[in-house]
PDB file of C-alpha atoms in Angstrom:
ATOM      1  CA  UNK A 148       1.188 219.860 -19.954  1.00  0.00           C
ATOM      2  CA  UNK A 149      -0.374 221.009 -16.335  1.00  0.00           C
ATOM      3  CA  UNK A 150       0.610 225.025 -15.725  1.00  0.00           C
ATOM      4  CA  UNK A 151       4.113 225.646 -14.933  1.00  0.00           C
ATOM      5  CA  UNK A 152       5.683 228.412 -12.578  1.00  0.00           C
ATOM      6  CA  UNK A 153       6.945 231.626 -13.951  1.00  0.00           C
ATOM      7  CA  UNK A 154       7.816 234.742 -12.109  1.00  0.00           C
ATOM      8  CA  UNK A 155       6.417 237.100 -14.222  1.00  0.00           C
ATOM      9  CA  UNK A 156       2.487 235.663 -14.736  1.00  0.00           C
ATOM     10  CA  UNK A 157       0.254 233.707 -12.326  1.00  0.00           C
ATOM     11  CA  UNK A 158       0.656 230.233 -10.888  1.00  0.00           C
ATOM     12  CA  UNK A 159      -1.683 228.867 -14.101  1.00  0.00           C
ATOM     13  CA  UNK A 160       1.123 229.981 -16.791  1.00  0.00           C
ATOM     14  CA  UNK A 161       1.742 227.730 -19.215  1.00  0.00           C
ATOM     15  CA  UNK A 162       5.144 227.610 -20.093  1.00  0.00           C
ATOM     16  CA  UNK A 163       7.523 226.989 -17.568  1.00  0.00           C
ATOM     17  CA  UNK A 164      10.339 229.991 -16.039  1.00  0.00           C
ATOM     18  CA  UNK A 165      13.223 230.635 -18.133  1.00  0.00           C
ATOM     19  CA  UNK A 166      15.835 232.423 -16.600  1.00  0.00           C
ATOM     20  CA  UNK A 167      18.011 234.082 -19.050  1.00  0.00           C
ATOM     21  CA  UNK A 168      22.209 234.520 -18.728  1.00  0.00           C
ATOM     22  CA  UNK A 169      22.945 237.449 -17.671  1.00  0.00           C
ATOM     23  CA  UNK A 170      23.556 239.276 -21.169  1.00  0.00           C
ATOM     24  CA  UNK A 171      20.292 238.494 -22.715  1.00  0.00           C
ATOM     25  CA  UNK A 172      21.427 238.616 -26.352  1.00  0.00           C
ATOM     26  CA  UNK A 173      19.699 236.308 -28.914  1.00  0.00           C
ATOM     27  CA  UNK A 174      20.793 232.922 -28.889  1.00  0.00           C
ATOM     28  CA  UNK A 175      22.732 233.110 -32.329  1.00  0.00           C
ATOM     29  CA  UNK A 176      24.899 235.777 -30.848  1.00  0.00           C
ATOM     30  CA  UNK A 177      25.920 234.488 -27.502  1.00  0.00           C
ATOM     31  CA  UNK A 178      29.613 233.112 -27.212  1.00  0.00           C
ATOM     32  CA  UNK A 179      29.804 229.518 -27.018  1.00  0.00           C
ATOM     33  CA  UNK A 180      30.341 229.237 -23.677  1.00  0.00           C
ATOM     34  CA  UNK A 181      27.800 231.111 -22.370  1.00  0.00           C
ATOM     35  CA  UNK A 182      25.767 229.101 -19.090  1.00  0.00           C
ATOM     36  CA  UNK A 183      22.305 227.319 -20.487  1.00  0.00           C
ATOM     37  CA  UNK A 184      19.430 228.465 -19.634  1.00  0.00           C
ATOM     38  CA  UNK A 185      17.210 227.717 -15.913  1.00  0.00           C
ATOM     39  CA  UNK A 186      13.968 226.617 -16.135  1.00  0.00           C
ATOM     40  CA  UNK A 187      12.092 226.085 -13.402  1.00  0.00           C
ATOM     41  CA  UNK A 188       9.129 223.652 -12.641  1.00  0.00           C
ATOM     42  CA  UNK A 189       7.252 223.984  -9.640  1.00  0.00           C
ATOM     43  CA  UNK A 190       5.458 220.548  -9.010  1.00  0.00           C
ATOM     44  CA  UNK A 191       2.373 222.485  -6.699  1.00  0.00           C
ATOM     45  CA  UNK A 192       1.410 222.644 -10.610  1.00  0.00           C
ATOM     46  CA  UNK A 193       2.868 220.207 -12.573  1.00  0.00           C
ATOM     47  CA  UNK A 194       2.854 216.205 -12.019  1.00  0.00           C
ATOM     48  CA  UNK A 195       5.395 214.412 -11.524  1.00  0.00           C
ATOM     49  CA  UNK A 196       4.719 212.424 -15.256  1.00  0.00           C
ATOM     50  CA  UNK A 197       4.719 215.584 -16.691  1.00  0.00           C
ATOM     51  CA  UNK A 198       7.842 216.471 -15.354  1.00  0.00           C
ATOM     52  CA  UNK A 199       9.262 213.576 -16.387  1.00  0.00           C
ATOM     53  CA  UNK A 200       8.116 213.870 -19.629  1.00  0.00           C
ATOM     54  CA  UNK A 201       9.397 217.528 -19.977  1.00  0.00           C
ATOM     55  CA  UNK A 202      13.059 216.330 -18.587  1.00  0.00           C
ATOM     56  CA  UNK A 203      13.556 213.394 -20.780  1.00  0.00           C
ATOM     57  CA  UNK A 204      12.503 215.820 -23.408  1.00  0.00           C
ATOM     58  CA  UNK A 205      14.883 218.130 -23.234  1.00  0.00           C
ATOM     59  CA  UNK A 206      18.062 219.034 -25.015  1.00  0.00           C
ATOM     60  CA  UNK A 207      21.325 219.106 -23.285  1.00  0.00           C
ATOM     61  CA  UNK A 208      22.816 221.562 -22.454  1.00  0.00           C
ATOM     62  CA  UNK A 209      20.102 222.714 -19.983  1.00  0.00           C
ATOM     63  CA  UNK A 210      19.717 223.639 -16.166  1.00  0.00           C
ATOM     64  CA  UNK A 211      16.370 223.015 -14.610  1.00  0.00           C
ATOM     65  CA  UNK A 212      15.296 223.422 -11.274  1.00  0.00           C
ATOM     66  CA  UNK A 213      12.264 221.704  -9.086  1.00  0.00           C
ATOM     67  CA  UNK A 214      10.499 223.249  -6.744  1.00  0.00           C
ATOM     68  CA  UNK A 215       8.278 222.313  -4.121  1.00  0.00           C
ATOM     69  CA  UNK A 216       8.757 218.067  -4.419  1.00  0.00           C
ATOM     70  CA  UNK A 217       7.563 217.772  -1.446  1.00  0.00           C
ATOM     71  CA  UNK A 218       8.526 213.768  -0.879  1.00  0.00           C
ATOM     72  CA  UNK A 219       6.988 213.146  -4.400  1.00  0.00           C
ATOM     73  CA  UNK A 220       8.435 209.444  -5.793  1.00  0.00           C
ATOM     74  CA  UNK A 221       9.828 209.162  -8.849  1.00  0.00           C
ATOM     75  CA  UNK A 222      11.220 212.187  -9.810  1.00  0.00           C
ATOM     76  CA  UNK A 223      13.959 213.271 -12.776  1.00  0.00           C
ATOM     77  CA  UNK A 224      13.870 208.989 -13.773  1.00  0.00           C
ATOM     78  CA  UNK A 225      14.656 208.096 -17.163  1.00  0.00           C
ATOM     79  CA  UNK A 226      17.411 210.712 -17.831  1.00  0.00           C
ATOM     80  CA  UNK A 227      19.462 209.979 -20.801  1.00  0.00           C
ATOM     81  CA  UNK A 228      21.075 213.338 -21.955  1.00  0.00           C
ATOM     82  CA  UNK A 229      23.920 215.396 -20.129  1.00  0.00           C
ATOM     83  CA  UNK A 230      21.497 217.965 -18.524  1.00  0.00           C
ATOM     84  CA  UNK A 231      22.013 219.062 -15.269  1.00  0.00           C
ATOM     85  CA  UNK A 232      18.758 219.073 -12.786  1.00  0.00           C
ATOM     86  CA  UNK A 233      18.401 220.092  -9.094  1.00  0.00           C
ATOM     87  CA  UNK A 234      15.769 219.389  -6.864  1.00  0.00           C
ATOM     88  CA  UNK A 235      15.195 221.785  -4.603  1.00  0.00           C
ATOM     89  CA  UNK A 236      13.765 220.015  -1.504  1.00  0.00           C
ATOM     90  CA  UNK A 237      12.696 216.082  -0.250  1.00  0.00           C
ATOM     91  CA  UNK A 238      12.294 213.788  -2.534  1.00  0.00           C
ATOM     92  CA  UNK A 239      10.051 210.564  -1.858  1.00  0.00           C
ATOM     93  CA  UNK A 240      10.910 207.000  -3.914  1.00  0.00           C
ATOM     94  CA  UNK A 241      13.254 205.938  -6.631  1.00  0.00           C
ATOM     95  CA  UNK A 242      14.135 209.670  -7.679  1.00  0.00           C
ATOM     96  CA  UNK A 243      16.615 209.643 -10.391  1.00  0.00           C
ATOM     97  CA  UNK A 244      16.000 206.254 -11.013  1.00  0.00           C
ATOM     98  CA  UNK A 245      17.554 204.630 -13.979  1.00  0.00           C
ATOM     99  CA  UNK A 246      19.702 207.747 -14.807  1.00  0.00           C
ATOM    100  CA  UNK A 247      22.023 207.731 -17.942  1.00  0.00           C
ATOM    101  CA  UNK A 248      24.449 211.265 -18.186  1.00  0.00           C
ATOM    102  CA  UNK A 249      22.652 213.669 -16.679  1.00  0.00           C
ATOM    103  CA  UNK A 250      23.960 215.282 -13.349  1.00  0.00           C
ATOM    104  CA  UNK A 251      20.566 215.026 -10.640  1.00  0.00           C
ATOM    105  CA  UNK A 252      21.370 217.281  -7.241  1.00  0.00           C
ATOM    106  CA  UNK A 253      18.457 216.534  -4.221  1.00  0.00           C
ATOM    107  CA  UNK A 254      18.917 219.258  -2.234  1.00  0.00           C
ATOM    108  CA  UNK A 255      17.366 217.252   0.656  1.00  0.00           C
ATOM    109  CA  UNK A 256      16.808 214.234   1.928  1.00  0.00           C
ATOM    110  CA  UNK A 257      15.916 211.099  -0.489  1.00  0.00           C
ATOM    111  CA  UNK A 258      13.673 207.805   0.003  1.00  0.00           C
ATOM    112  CA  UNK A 259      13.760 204.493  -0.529  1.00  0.00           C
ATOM    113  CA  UNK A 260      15.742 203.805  -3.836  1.00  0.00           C
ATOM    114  CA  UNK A 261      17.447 206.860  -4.598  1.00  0.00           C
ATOM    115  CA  UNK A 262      19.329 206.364  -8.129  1.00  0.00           C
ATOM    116  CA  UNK A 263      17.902 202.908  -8.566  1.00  0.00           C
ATOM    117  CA  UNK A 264      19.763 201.276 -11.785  1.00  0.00           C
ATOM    118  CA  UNK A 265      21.515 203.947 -12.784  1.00  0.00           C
ATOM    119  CA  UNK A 266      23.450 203.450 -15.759  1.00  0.00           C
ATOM    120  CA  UNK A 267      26.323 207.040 -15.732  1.00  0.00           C
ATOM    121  CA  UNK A 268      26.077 210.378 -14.929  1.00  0.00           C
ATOM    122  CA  UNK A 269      25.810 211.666 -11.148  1.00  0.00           C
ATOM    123  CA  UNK A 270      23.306 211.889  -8.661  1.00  0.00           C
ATOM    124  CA  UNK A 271      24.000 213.680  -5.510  1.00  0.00           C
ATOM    125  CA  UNK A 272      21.645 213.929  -2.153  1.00  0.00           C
ATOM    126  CA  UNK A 273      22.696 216.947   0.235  1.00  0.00           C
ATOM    127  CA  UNK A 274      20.831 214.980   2.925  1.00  0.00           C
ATOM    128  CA  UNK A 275      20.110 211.762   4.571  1.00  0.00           C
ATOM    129  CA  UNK A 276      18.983 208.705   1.602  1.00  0.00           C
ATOM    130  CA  UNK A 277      16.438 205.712   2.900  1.00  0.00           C
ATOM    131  CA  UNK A 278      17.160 202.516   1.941  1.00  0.00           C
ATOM    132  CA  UNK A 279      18.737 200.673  -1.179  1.00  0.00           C
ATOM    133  CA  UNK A 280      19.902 203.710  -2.176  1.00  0.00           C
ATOM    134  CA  UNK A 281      21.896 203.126  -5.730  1.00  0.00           C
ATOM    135  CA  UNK A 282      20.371 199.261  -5.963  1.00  0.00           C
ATOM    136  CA  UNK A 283      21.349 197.394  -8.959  1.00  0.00           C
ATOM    137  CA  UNK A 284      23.140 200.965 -10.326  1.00  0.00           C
ATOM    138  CA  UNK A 285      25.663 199.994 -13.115  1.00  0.00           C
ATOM    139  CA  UNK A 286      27.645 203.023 -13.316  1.00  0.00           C
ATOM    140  CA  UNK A 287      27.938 206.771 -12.647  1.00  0.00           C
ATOM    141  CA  UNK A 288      28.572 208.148  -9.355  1.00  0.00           C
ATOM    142  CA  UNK A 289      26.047 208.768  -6.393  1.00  0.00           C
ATOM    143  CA  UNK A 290      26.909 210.814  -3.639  1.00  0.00           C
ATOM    144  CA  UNK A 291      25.501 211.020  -0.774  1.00  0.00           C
ATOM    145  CA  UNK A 292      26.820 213.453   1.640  1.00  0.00           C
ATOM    146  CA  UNK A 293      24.664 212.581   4.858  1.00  0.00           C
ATOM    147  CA  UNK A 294      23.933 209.050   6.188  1.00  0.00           C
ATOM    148  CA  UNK A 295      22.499 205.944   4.306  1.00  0.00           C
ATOM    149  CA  UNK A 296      20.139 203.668   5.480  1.00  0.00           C
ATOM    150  CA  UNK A 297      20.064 199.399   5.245  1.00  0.00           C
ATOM    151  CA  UNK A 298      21.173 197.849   1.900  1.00  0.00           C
ATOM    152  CA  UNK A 299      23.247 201.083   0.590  1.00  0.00           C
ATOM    153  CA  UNK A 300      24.648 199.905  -2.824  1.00  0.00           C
ATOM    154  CA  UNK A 301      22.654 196.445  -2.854  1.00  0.00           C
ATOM    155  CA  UNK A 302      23.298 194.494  -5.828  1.00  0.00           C
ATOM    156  CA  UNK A 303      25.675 197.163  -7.420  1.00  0.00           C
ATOM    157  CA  UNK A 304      27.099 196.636 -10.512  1.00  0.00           C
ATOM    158  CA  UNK A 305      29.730 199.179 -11.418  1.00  0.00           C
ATOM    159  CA  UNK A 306      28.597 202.273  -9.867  1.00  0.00           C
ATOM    160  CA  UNK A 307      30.770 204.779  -7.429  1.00  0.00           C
ATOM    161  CA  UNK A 308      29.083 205.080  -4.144  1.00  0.00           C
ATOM    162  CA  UNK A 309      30.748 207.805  -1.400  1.00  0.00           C
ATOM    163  CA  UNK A 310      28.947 208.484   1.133  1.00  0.00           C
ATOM    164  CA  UNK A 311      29.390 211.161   3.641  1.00  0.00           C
ATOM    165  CA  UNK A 312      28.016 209.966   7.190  1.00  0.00           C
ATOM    166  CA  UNK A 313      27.369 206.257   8.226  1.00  0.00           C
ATOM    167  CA  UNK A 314      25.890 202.811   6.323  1.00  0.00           C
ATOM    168  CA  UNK A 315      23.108 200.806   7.899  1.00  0.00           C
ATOM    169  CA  UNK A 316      23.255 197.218   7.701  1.00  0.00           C
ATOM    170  CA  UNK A 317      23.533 194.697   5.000  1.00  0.00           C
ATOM    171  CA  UNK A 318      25.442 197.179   2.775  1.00  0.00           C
ATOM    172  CA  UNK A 319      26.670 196.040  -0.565  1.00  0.00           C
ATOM    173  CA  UNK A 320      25.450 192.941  -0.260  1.00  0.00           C
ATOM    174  CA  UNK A 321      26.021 190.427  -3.445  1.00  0.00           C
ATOM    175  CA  UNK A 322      27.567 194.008  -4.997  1.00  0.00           C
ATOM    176  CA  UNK A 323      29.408 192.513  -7.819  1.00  0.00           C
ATOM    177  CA  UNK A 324      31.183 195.486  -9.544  1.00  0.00           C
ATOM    178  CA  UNK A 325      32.300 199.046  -8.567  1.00  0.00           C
ATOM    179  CA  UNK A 326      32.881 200.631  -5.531  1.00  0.00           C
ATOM    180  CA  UNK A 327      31.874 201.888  -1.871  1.00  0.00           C
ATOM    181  CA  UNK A 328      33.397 204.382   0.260  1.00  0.00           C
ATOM    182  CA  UNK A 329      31.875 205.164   3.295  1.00  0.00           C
ATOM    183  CA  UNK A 330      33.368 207.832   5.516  1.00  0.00           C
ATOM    184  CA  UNK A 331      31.808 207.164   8.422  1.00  0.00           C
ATOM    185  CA  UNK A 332      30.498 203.716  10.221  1.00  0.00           C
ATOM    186  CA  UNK A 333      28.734 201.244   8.249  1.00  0.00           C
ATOM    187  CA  UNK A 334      26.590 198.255   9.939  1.00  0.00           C
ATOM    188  CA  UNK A 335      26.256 194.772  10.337  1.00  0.00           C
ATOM    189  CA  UNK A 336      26.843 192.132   7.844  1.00  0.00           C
ATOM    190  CA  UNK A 337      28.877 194.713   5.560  1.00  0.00           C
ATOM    191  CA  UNK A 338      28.954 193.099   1.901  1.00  0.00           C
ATOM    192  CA  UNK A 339      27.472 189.917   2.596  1.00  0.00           C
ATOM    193  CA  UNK A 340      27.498 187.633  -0.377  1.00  0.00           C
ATOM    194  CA  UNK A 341      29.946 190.107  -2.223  1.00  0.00           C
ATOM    195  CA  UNK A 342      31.362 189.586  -5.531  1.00  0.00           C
ATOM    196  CA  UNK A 343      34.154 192.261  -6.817  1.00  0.00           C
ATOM    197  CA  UNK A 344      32.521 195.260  -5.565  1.00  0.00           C
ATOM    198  CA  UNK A 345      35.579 197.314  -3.318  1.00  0.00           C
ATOM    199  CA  UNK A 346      34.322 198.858   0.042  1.00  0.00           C
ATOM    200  CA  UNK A 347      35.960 201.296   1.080  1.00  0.00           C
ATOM    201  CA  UNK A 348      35.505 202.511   5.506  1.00  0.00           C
ATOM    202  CA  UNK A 349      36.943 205.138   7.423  1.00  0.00           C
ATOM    203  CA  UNK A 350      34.991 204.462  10.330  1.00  0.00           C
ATOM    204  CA  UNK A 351      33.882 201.244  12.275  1.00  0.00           C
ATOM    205  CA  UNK A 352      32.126 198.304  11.002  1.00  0.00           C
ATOM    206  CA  UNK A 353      29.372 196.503  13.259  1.00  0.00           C
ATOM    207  CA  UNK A 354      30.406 193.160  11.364  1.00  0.00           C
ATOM    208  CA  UNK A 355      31.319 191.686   8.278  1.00  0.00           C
ATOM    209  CA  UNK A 356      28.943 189.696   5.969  1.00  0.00           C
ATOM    210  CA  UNK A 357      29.336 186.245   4.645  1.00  0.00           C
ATOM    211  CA  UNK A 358      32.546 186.118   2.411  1.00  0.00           C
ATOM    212  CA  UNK A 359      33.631 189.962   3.477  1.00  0.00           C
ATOM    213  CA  UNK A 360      36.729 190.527   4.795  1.00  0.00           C
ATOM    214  CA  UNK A 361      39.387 192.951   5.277  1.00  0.00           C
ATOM    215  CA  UNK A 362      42.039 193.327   2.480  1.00  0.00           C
ATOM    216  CA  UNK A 363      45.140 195.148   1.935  1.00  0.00           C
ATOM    217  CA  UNK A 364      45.524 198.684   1.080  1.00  0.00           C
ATOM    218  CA  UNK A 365      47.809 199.010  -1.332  1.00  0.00           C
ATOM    219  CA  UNK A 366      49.361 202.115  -2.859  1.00  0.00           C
ATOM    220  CA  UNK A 367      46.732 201.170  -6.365  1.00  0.00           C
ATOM    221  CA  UNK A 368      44.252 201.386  -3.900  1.00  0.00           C
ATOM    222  CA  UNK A 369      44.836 204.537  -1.997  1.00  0.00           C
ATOM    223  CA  UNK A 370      45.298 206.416  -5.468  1.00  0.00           C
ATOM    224  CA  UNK A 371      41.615 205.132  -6.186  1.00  0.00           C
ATOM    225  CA  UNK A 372      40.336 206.135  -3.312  1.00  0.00           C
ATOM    226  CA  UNK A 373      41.835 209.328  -3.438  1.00  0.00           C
ATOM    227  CA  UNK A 374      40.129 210.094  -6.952  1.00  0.00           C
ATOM    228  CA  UNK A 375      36.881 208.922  -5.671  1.00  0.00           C
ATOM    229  CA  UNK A 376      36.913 211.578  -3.011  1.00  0.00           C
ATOM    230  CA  UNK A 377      37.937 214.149  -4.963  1.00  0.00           C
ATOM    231  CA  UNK A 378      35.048 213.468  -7.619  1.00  0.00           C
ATOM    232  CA  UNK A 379      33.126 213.414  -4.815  1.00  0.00           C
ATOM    233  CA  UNK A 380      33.864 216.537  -3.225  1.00  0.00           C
ATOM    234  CA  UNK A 381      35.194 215.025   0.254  1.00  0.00           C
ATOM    235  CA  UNK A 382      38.329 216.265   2.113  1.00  0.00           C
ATOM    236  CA  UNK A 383      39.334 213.162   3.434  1.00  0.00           C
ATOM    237  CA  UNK A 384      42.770 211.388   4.005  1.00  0.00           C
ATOM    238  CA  UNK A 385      42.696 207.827   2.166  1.00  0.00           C
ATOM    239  CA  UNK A 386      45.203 206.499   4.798  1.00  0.00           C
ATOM    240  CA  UNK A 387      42.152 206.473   7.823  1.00  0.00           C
ATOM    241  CA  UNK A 388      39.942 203.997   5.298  1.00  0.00           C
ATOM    242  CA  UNK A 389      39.977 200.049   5.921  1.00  0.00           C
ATOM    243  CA  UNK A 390      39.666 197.794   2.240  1.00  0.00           C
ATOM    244  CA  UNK A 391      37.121 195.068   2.484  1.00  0.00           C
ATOM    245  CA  UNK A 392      36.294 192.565  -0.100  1.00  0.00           C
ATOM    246  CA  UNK A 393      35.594 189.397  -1.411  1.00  0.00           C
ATOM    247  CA  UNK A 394      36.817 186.302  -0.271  1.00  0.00           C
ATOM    248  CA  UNK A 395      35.831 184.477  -2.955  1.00  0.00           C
ATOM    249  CA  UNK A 396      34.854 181.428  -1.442  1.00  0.00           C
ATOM    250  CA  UNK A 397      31.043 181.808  -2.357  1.00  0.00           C
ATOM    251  CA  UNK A 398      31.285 182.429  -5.863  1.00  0.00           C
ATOM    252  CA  UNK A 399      30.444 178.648  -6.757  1.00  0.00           C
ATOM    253  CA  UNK A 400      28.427 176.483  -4.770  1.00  0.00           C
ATOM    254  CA  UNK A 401      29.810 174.324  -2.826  1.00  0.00           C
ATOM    255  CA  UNK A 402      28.364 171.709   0.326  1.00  0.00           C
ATOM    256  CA  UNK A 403      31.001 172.995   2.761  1.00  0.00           C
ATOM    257  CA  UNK A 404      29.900 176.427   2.152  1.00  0.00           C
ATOM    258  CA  UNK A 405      25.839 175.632   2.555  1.00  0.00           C
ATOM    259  CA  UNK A 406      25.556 177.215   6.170  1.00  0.00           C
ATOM    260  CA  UNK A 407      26.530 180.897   4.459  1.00  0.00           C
ATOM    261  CA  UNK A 408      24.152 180.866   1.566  1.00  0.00           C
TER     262      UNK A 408
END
């Protein structure tokens, strides 16, 4: 594995920083509950497949930080343990891609793809995320608490999206499962094609996709909502949001209906 940072030898160590609870008793005699360990991997020294290879291999619980990402794609993908991992800085393409329990933090902005088929866990971006961020995801819960670009939550199928500023256009289109809450504006052609996926808008919407439209919001629904922000950290009033969702008239093909396909 390429050298690793650690505070206490030169940039060319080989193991990577470990930074100890505070009482730095022996492992056997801390108390259960004592915080995991930090270790740190500084990617001026390590790739990004080695990182990968050093996430997916480790245990749970852990705490690992990444330093210096510096837009690099692909980082913390392939997850499949309850570890929790921040990234401290930009991250390029499909970071935390395919995700499965473990708890990703960007602490910056994200590219194209951000938490691509994710399968559980969370992913959170402090910043701004490019486009298709959370395509395809199945489950979990992404937050991002800036703006999303074009096709936010394309294809979703069962994940939580909240996100904190605005949606660019063609948002959850054909999302079949899970939900959207957006608590700013979101774009044109908002959940065109859409299946059972439940968007959720505080703000106001540049125009509805084919087979979008505005629903009800019923007491069931403002309880969701209310949960979603909460898990998501937002101090928002569920009363503000508009429901859209499917109208169902798309989901079987039908001559009348060619002009919308």
């Amino acid at each position: 594995m390429a050298p690793l940072t650690s505070t206490d030898a030169s940039p060319t160590a080989s193991t990577p920083e470990t930074t100890m609870p505070a009482e730095t008793l022996p492992a056997e005699t801390l108390p259960a509950d004592t915080p995991a360990a930090t270790t740190t991997y500084d990617l001026d020294v390590t790739t990004t497949r080695e990182l990968n290879a050093a996430l997916q291999a480790t245990e749970a619980p852990a705490s690992v930080t990444v330093t210096n990402p510096q837009g690099k794609h692909a980082l913390a993908c392939g997850l499949d343990r309850p570890i929790d991992v921040r990234i401290e800085g930009h991250v390029g393409y499909y970071a935390a891609g395919m995700n499965k329990h473990a708890t990703v933090t960007v602490a910056g902005n994200a590219g194209v793809g951000v938490a691509e088929n994710m399968m559980s866990g969370t992913v959170r971006v402090t910043g701004d995320a490019s486009q298709s961020a959370g395509a395809t995801a199945h489950g979990g819960l992404l937050v991002i608490e800036g703006n999303a670009a074009a096709r936010c939550g394309i294809s979703m199928k069962g994940v939580d999206i909240v996100v904190g500023g605005s949606i660019g256009h063609m948002s959850a289109f054909m999302g079949q499962a899970g939900r959207l809450v957006v608590l700013g504006d979101a774009g044109e052609a908002l959940g065109d094609s859409l299946y059972e996926t439940r968007i959720y808008v505080r703000g106001t919407v540049a125009s509805l996709g084919a087979d979008c439209v505005k629903k009800e919001m019923r007491p069931e629904h403002l309880e969701e909502l209310r949960d979603l922000l909460r898990a998501a950290g937002f101090d928002a009033d569920p009363a503000e949001f508009t429901r859209y969702g499917s109208a169902r008239g798309l989901y079987h093909f039908h001559v009348d209906n060619a002009s919308a396909y």
